[in-house]
XYZ file of N, CA and C in Angstrom:
627
model
N 129.550 63.438 84.416
C 129.439 64.430 83.264
C 128.496 64.582 83.753
N 127.592 64.450 83.495
C 126.225 64.264 83.946
C 126.005 64.742 85.353
N 126.697 63.955 86.215
C 126.388 64.006 87.826
C 127.505 65.778 87.586
N 128.309 66.080 87.045
C 127.881 67.619 87.154
C 127.814 68.505 86.974
N 126.930 68.276 85.786
C 125.742 69.397 85.462
C 125.261 69.598 86.219
N 124.444 67.996 86.761
C 123.453 68.517 88.216
C 123.799 69.456 88.661
N 125.212 68.730 89.458
C 126.033 69.880 91.364
C 125.845 71.389 90.480
N 126.124 71.483 88.939
C 126.103 73.238 89.107
C 124.678 73.660 88.637
N 124.162 73.092 88.278
C 122.673 73.481 88.069
C 122.179 73.493 89.313
N 122.334 72.894 90.565
C 121.866 72.811 91.996
C 122.264 73.722 92.347
N 123.871 74.138 92.057
C 124.467 74.955 92.733
C 123.970 76.930 92.077
N 123.245 76.593 90.733
C 123.297 77.380 90.777
C 121.716 78.195 90.251
N 120.887 77.763 91.061
C 119.632 77.365 91.960
C 119.414 78.032 93.284
N 121.084 77.310 93.837
C 120.794 77.220 94.834
C 121.012 79.168 95.027
N 122.041 80.070 94.566
C 121.869 80.580 94.047
C 121.206 81.573 94.287
N 120.415 81.402 93.430
C 119.299 82.552 92.932
C 118.040 82.217 93.928
N 118.044 81.357 94.925
C 117.111 81.325 95.422
C 117.115 82.465 97.026
N 119.062 82.151 97.654
C 119.306 83.088 98.789
C 119.389 85.004 97.695
N 119.695 84.818 96.557
C 119.617 85.960 95.967
C 117.905 86.238 96.348
N 116.657 86.197 96.166
C 115.880 85.921 95.803
C 115.354 86.326 96.928
N 115.634 85.609 97.829
C 115.623 85.730 99.798
C 116.041 87.003 100.153
N 117.089 87.813 99.352
C 117.900 88.425 100.459
C 116.887 90.072 99.184
N 116.448 89.580 98.412
C 115.781 90.504 97.629
C 114.245 91.086 98.465
N 113.995 90.123 99.236
C 112.683 90.404 99.097
C 112.649 90.485 100.586
N 114.082 90.204 100.989
C 114.090 91.004 102.309
C 114.545 92.670 102.742
N 114.420 92.633 101.565
C 115.569 94.246 101.543
C 113.974 94.887 101.315
N 113.381 94.510 100.310
C 111.970 94.973 99.647
C 110.973 95.155 100.920
N 111.139 94.300 102.236
C 110.245 94.005 103.704
C 111.037 95.234 104.610
N 112.455 95.336 104.327
C 112.928 96.515 104.974
C 112.318 97.520 104.437
N 112.302 98.043 103.027
C 111.984 99.581 102.553
C 110.179 99.660 103.516
N 109.904 98.541 102.915
C 108.515 99.183 103.566
C 108.607 98.890 104.846
N 108.575 98.785 105.747
C 108.898 98.513 106.987
C 109.930 99.804 107.234
N 110.650 100.457 106.358
C 111.608 102.030 106.674
C 110.046 103.395 106.048
N 109.106 103.415 105.006
C 109.079 103.794 104.037
C 107.658 104.482 105.407
N 107.078 103.281 106.244
C 106.491 104.164 106.849
C 106.703 104.577 108.623
N 107.679 104.085 108.650
C 107.469 104.370 109.811
C 108.644 106.057 109.646
N 109.413 105.694 108.545
C 109.886 107.699 107.812
C 108.753 108.714 107.801
N 107.517 108.102 107.168
C 106.463 108.761 107.180
C 106.052 109.494 108.509
N 105.498 108.697 109.044
C 105.162 109.340 110.382
C 106.437 110.065 111.433
N 107.895 109.474 111.390
C 108.732 110.945 111.880
C 108.139 112.069 111.552
N 108.325 111.871 109.643
C 108.323 112.944 109.245
C 107.357 113.701 109.574
N 105.567 113.389 109.695
C 105.028 113.577 109.831
C 104.689 114.371 111.864
N 105.924 113.388 112.624
C 105.464 113.887 114.071
C 106.512 114.712 113.947
N 108.278 114.652 114.226
C 109.404 115.569 114.168
C 108.946 116.645 114.837
N 109.365 116.727 115.664
C 109.068 118.760 115.972
C 110.814 118.956 115.195
N 111.356 118.562 115.514
C 112.843 119.493 114.921
C 112.286 119.935 113.679
N 111.638 119.100 112.739
C 110.683 119.420 111.310
C 110.158 120.561 111.563
N 109.518 121.028 112.382
C 108.599 121.402 112.268
C 108.287 123.011 113.342
N 108.887 123.039 114.413
C 109.800 123.843 115.279
C 110.261 125.270 114.951
N 108.886 125.619 113.895
C 110.226 127.457 113.451
C 110.170 128.700 114.647
N 109.933 128.594 116.050
C 109.551 129.173 117.250
C 111.968 128.816 117.624
N 111.878 127.973 117.874
C 113.491 127.139 117.581
C 113.914 127.435 116.604
N 113.640 127.367 115.902
C 115.073 126.339 114.215
C 114.534 127.422 112.899
N 113.544 128.564 113.320
C 113.227 129.186 112.116
C 113.389 128.538 110.545
N 112.365 127.437 110.438
C 111.387 127.463 110.094
C 111.156 126.523 110.036
N 109.953 125.816 109.201
C 108.871 124.924 109.381
C 108.641 123.713 108.049
N 108.791 122.213 108.093
C 108.112 121.723 107.126
C 107.166 120.689 106.585
N 107.554 120.190 105.256
C 105.849 119.138 105.336
C 106.618 118.452 103.999
N 106.369 116.868 104.382
C 106.709 115.979 103.225
C 105.580 116.079 102.552
N 106.166 116.304 101.380
C 105.230 116.397 99.980
C 105.343 115.589 99.472
N 105.130 114.099 99.930
C 105.154 112.887 99.618
C 105.992 112.278 98.229
N 106.793 112.308 98.020
C 107.849 111.222 97.529
C 109.046 111.343 97.615
N 110.329 110.449 97.541
C 111.226 110.327 98.169
C 112.138 109.845 96.416
N 113.258 110.432 96.741
C 113.999 111.190 95.829
C 115.386 109.860 95.921
N 114.889 109.520 94.434
C 116.300 107.953 94.061
C 118.171 108.580 94.572
N 118.690 107.529 94.739
C 119.477 107.884 95.518
C 120.436 107.712 93.955
N 121.592 108.424 93.591
C 122.603 108.072 92.490
C 123.118 106.392 92.985
N 122.988 105.459 91.321
C 123.686 104.571 91.585
C 124.934 104.292 92.858
N 125.780 105.193 92.065
C 127.034 104.723 92.212
C 127.525 105.465 94.207
N 126.675 106.774 94.004
C 126.516 106.633 95.769
C 125.699 105.688 96.899
N 125.108 105.229 95.907
C 124.251 103.712 97.205
C 125.282 102.807 97.372
N 126.304 103.528 96.047
C 127.093 101.143 95.928
C 128.439 101.213 97.148
N 128.918 103.090 97.657
C 129.356 103.047 98.634
C 129.010 103.143 99.217
N 127.733 103.347 99.619
C 126.944 103.719 100.671
C 126.625 101.803 101.537
N 126.204 101.201 101.132
C 126.077 100.162 101.508
C 127.470 99.501 101.549
N 128.502 99.189 101.085
C 129.969 99.316 100.971
C 130.427 99.717 102.918
N 130.337 101.412 102.952
C 131.280 102.073 103.924
C 130.070 102.118 104.921
N 129.386 102.414 105.313
C 127.487 102.335 106.126
C 127.047 101.098 106.112
N 126.918 100.035 106.043
C 125.522 98.845 106.039
C 125.008 99.343 107.176
N 125.677 99.664 108.527
C 124.635 100.005 109.641
C 123.130 100.461 109.218
N 123.022 101.308 108.669
C 122.295 102.158 107.888
C 121.575 101.992 106.477
N 120.115 102.494 106.458
C 119.771 101.896 105.396
C 119.942 104.192 104.804
N 119.818 104.344 103.891
C 118.785 106.149 103.498
C 118.270 106.033 102.423
N 117.739 107.698 102.775
C 116.243 107.904 102.075
C 116.755 109.477 102.130
N 116.227 109.690 100.422
C 115.821 110.854 100.526
C 114.305 111.197 99.899
N 114.224 112.568 101.145
C 112.322 112.509 101.184
C 112.828 114.135 101.143
N 111.470 114.191 99.388
C 111.540 115.728 99.410
C 110.617 116.501 100.447
N 110.954 117.643 100.879
C 110.231 118.605 101.746
C 110.205 120.165 101.229
N 108.656 120.291 101.660
C 108.558 121.622 101.643
C 108.767 122.174 102.355
N 109.511 123.645 102.929
C 109.414 124.014 103.775
C 110.015 125.621 104.064
N 109.884 126.060 104.947
C 108.882 127.081 105.426
C 109.546 128.287 105.634
N 110.541 129.052 105.202
C 111.421 130.066 105.605
C 110.960 131.425 105.361
N 110.545 132.360 105.853
C 110.618 134.181 105.956
C 109.323 134.187 104.604
N 108.042 132.744 105.003
C 107.322 133.407 104.190
C 107.217 132.967 102.773
N 107.938 131.893 102.532
C 108.570 131.440 100.709
C 108.230 130.121 101.300
N 108.151 129.286 100.528
C 108.124 127.641 101.011
C 108.776 127.756 99.213
N 109.864 126.732 99.898
C 110.511 125.880 98.623
C 110.611 124.408 98.815
N 111.438 123.349 98.129
C 111.063 122.808 97.698
C 113.267 122.169 98.521
N 112.944 121.321 99.070
C 114.445 120.821 99.801
C 114.692 119.283 100.450
N 115.506 118.292 99.732
C 116.089 117.769 100.103
C 115.849 117.361 100.788
N 115.819 116.074 101.782
C 115.981 115.011 103.577
C 116.685 114.369 103.730
N 117.779 113.574 104.265
C 118.399 113.045 103.592
C 117.890 112.514 104.772
N 117.304 110.920 105.702
C 117.035 110.091 106.327
C 118.051 108.977 106.482
N 118.087 108.905 107.685
C 118.981 107.774 108.360
C 118.346 106.512 109.380
N 118.375 105.681 108.429
C 117.268 104.052 108.945
C 118.245 103.943 109.834
N 118.711 102.741 110.956
C 119.515 102.191 111.891
C 118.021 101.132 111.452
N 118.895 99.608 110.051
C 118.822 98.360 110.993
C 117.650 97.983 111.591
N 119.001 97.748 112.033
C 119.311 97.002 113.471
C 118.135 97.591 114.739
N 117.717 98.522 114.665
C 116.128 99.112 115.105
C 115.259 99.860 114.559
N 115.613 99.703 113.342
C 114.410 100.201 112.227
C 114.310 100.605 112.736
N 114.846 101.830 113.477
C 113.679 103.236 113.776
C 114.924 104.535 112.740
N 114.220 105.604 113.144
C 115.450 107.144 112.585
C 116.198 107.043 113.220
N 117.075 106.633 113.049
C 117.856 107.810 113.992
C 118.809 109.169 113.710
N 118.745 109.599 112.853
C 118.532 111.184 112.252
C 118.216 111.334 111.388
N 119.325 112.843 110.563
C 118.737 113.187 109.317
C 119.733 114.392 109.131
N 120.026 115.251 108.033
C 120.999 115.832 107.839
C 119.982 116.273 106.545
N 120.557 118.084 105.810
C 120.050 118.199 104.624
C 120.866 118.340 104.162
N 120.279 118.125 102.067
C 121.172 118.310 101.714
C 121.734 119.870 101.601
N 120.624 120.809 101.716
C 121.196 122.688 101.262
C 121.352 122.807 103.423
N 122.451 121.730 103.700
C 123.027 121.933 105.195
C 123.262 123.016 105.776
N 124.159 124.685 105.224
C 123.713 125.238 105.031
C 122.869 126.263 105.903
N 121.717 125.601 105.521
C 120.572 126.613 105.540
C 119.668 126.269 106.469
N 119.744 124.497 106.851
C 118.575 123.977 107.232
C 119.696 123.249 108.536
N 119.444 123.364 109.767
C 120.487 122.171 110.592
C 120.018 120.432 110.876
N 120.558 120.016 111.051
C 120.459 118.251 111.263
C 119.580 118.769 112.435
N 119.279 116.476 112.156
C 118.213 116.832 113.920
C 119.966 116.595 114.839
N 119.792 117.020 116.071
C 120.886 116.842 117.094
C 120.988 115.398 117.095
N 120.312 114.162 116.166
C 120.871 113.083 116.920
C 122.338 112.728 115.151
N 122.178 113.650 114.545
C 123.192 113.434 113.352
C 124.394 113.108 113.972
N 124.852 113.598 115.439
C 126.295 114.308 115.485
C 127.175 112.303 115.921
N 126.089 111.894 116.651
C 126.470 110.620 117.006
C 126.590 109.191 116.019
N 126.024 109.332 114.869
C 125.409 108.487 114.143
C 126.552 107.578 113.287
N 127.988 107.693 114.456
C 129.322 107.417 114.137
C 129.816 106.380 114.854
N 129.069 106.936 115.785
C 129.521 107.641 117.859
C 130.206 105.662 117.662
N 130.774 105.796 118.060
C 131.240 104.219 118.756
C 132.143 102.541 118.419
N 131.714 102.981 116.637
C 132.461 102.476 115.200
C 133.478 102.312 115.031
N 133.992 101.306 115.579
C 135.683 101.102 115.775
C 135.710 101.096 114.038
N 136.822 100.904 113.114
C 137.090 100.182 111.760
C 138.824 99.815 111.747
N 139.105 99.319 111.222
C 140.536 98.595 110.467
C 141.687 98.831 110.485
N 140.694 100.963 109.944
C 142.626 101.006 109.292
C 141.462 102.558 108.906
N 143.133 102.759 108.198
C 142.002 104.745 108.730
C 141.835 105.055 106.879
N 141.241 103.897 105.847
C 141.521 104.181 104.786
C 139.728 104.101 104.602
N 139.669 103.065 105.694
C 138.729 102.586 106.670
C 137.227 104.280 106.915
N 138.048 104.497 107.497
C 137.013 105.661 108.508
C 137.297 106.615 107.585
N 138.045 106.794 106.655
C 138.300 108.053 105.426
C 136.531 106.795 104.323
N 136.516 106.418 104.391
C 135.603 105.516 103.314
C 134.121 105.928 104.203
N 134.267 105.888 105.491
C 132.749 105.507 105.853
C 132.267 107.083 105.606
N 132.994 108.257 106.176
C 132.683 109.892 106.601
C 133.363 110.441 104.839
N 133.456 109.980 103.807
C 133.196 110.535 102.525
C 132.384 109.926 101.614
N 131.564 108.595 101.564
C 130.033 108.312 101.820
C 129.280 108.273 102.740
N 129.111 109.616 103.286
C 127.759 110.318 103.902
C 128.079 111.593 103.238
N 129.712 112.179 102.915
C 129.259 113.748 102.495
C 128.922 113.283 100.866
N 129.288 112.775 100.246
C 128.855 112.078 98.527
C 127.392 111.928 98.590
N 127.223 111.254 99.505
C 125.223 110.989 99.710
C 124.976 113.145 100.095
N 124.965 113.672 101.026
C 124.923 114.777 101.409
C 124.826 116.169 99.796
N 125.799 115.743 99.535
C 125.809 116.788 98.863
C 125.240 116.667 97.005
N 124.708 115.756 96.991
C 124.109 115.502 95.831
C 122.781 115.534 96.423
N 122.459 115.724 97.433
C 120.958 116.020 97.506
C 120.735 117.103 98.387
N 121.522 118.744 97.484
C 121.510 119.907 97.796
C 120.517 120.123 96.684
N 119.675 121.268 96.388
C 118.460 121.915 95.820
C 118.992 121.742 94.521
N 119.997 122.469 94.450
C 120.518 122.322 92.413
C 121.947 121.180 91.854
N 121.737 120.460 93.087
C 122.561 119.291 92.534
C 124.323 119.538 92.148
N 125.332 121.247 92.765
C 126.036 121.307 92.223
C 127.554 120.864 92.590
N 126.874 120.298 94.323
C 128.254 119.792 95.152
C 128.846 119.635 94.446
N 130.495 118.311 95.321
C 131.170 118.032 95.083
C 131.994 117.671 96.233
N 132.501 116.458 96.247
C 133.669 116.117 97.611
C 134.476 116.508 96.815
N 135.999 116.664 98.032
C 136.665 117.747 97.816
C 137.715 115.736 97.916
N 138.646 116.952 98.916
C 140.492 115.813 100.180
C 139.359 114.877 101.451
N 140.034 114.426 101.293
C 139.837 113.691 102.875
C 141.367 113.434 103.341
N 140.651 112.981 105.353
C 142.487 113.138 105.244
C 141.819 113.006 107.319
N 142.439 112.277 107.966
C 142.539 111.943 109.612
C 143.966 112.841 109.507
N 143.579 114.336 110.388
C 144.234 115.423 110.735
C 144.162 115.570 112.558
N 144.685 115.410 113.717
C 144.680 116.129 114.452
C 143.401 115.182 115.426
N 143.482 113.897 114.744
C 141.678 112.855 116.251
C 140.670 112.869 115.278
N 140.694 113.892 113.193
C 139.486 114.017 112.972
C 139.809 113.601 111.791
N 138.521 112.992 111.302
C 138.734 112.017 109.806
C 138.007 112.998 109.338
N 138.868 113.895 108.131
C 137.594 115.305 107.212
C 137.554 114.776 105.911
N 136.452 115.786 105.432
C 136.377 115.268 103.718
C 135.829 116.829 103.965
N 136.473 117.292 102.748
C 135.887 118.705 102.060
C 134.315 118.386 101.382
N 133.570 119.678 102.000
C 132.369 120.036 100.847
C 132.654 120.376 99.961
N 132.927 121.361 98.340
C 133.042 121.745 97.008
C 132.363 121.699 96.496
N 131.623 124.177 97.288
C 130.211 124.295 96.234
C 130.870 125.607 95.520
N 130.590 125.721 94.257
C 130.759 126.757 94.124
C 132.169 127.255 93.690
N 133.169 126.278 93.382
C 134.773 126.102 93.142
C 135.331 126.225 94.315
N 134.882 125.965 95.772
C 135.820 125.851 96.910
C 135.034 125.048 97.099
N 136.321 125.093 98.846
C 135.770 124.040 99.561
C 134.424 125.035 100.895
N 133.803 124.868 100.643
C 132.305 125.296 101.444
C 132.111 124.815 103.169
N 132.099 123.469 103.266
C 132.094 123.010 104.478
C 133.070 121.804 104.324
N 133.100 121.563 105.695
C 133.836 119.943 105.759
C 132.866 119.104 107.129
N 133.041 118.136 106.177
C 132.405 116.862 107.058
C 133.595 116.434 107.471
N 133.713 116.397 109.593
C 134.820 116.384 110.542
C 133.598 115.132 111.541
N 134.829 113.772 111.452
C 134.691 112.621 112.659
C 135.175 113.231 113.823
N 135.131 112.554 114.750
C 135.896 112.540 115.899
C 136.494 110.971 116.310
N 137.397 110.559 115.902
C 138.086 108.992 116.301
C 139.709 109.343 116.650
N 139.587 108.069 118.013
C 140.562 107.719 118.585
C 141.990 107.690 118.031
N 142.845 107.058 118.986
C 143.792 105.955 118.561
C 143.601 104.593 117.752
N 142.588 104.424 118.830
C 141.811 102.907 118.377
C 140.690 102.670 117.250
N 141.286 103.919 116.648
C 139.944 104.074 114.988
C 138.250 103.701 115.466
N 138.438 104.108 116.941
C 136.859 104.260 116.824
C 135.957 105.515 117.196
N 134.976 105.433 116.919
C 134.881 106.976 115.760
C 133.964 107.370 117.362
N 133.510 109.018 116.921
C 133.347 109.593 118.626
C 132.233 110.594 117.468
N 131.778 111.737 117.190
C 130.874 112.174 117.504
C 131.509 113.209 115.851
N 130.139 113.107 115.490
C 130.268 113.913 113.648
C 129.982 115.258 113.519
N 130.378 115.852 112.758
C 129.865 116.954 112.821
C 130.138 118.245 111.061
N 129.131 119.546 110.773
C 129.817 120.204 109.796
C 129.854 121.408 109.470
N 131.191 121.401 109.629
C 131.829 122.753 110.030
C 132.348 123.588 108.663
N 131.268 125.211 108.651
C 131.254 125.607 107.670
C 132.366 126.118 107.526
N 133.307 126.617 106.018
C 134.289 126.971 105.802
C 134.226 128.987 105.629
N 134.660 129.371 106.333
C 134.904 131.387 105.962
C 135.005 131.242 104.906
């Protein structure tokens, strides 16, 4: 009995050590990510080139927490990336307003892969946004839908008024389509191309008239 207790105690200690190591590794990654994100926000021409994009923006210095349920789905379905929501002061037509910017951080390269705004209907995503799923292959249609749905849930949660929800999701005509609902109806669709081998192509947001 004493031997069994000792083995159980050692096993519990090992689990604690492994968990603590994982937490420390994530904290280090978060520090690296936040440093690189701040540099990105200060230097990205896509975020301040008013002549080409019709707006300019400035990081407020605050990051908005991602809701726990959405964070869980992102960790499960998009493990290649970490996501951060930065509060930005955006100047459009001389009226500064606060909007949330989603930064997509590539864990393998420790670089910002791209961005998309919570108010996606007003402000364009980065040019690289279309490629964040490109080349990834999944094992099932359900997994493909879950990946796109997780991202759609994050986007609708980051709108300035936080009134959006995610609607139906399906695969049709070579695309994974997830409805983004606003004002009681389908406002836009997050679409990802996918081939017969379940490999992703480009990603886009299509507005619904």
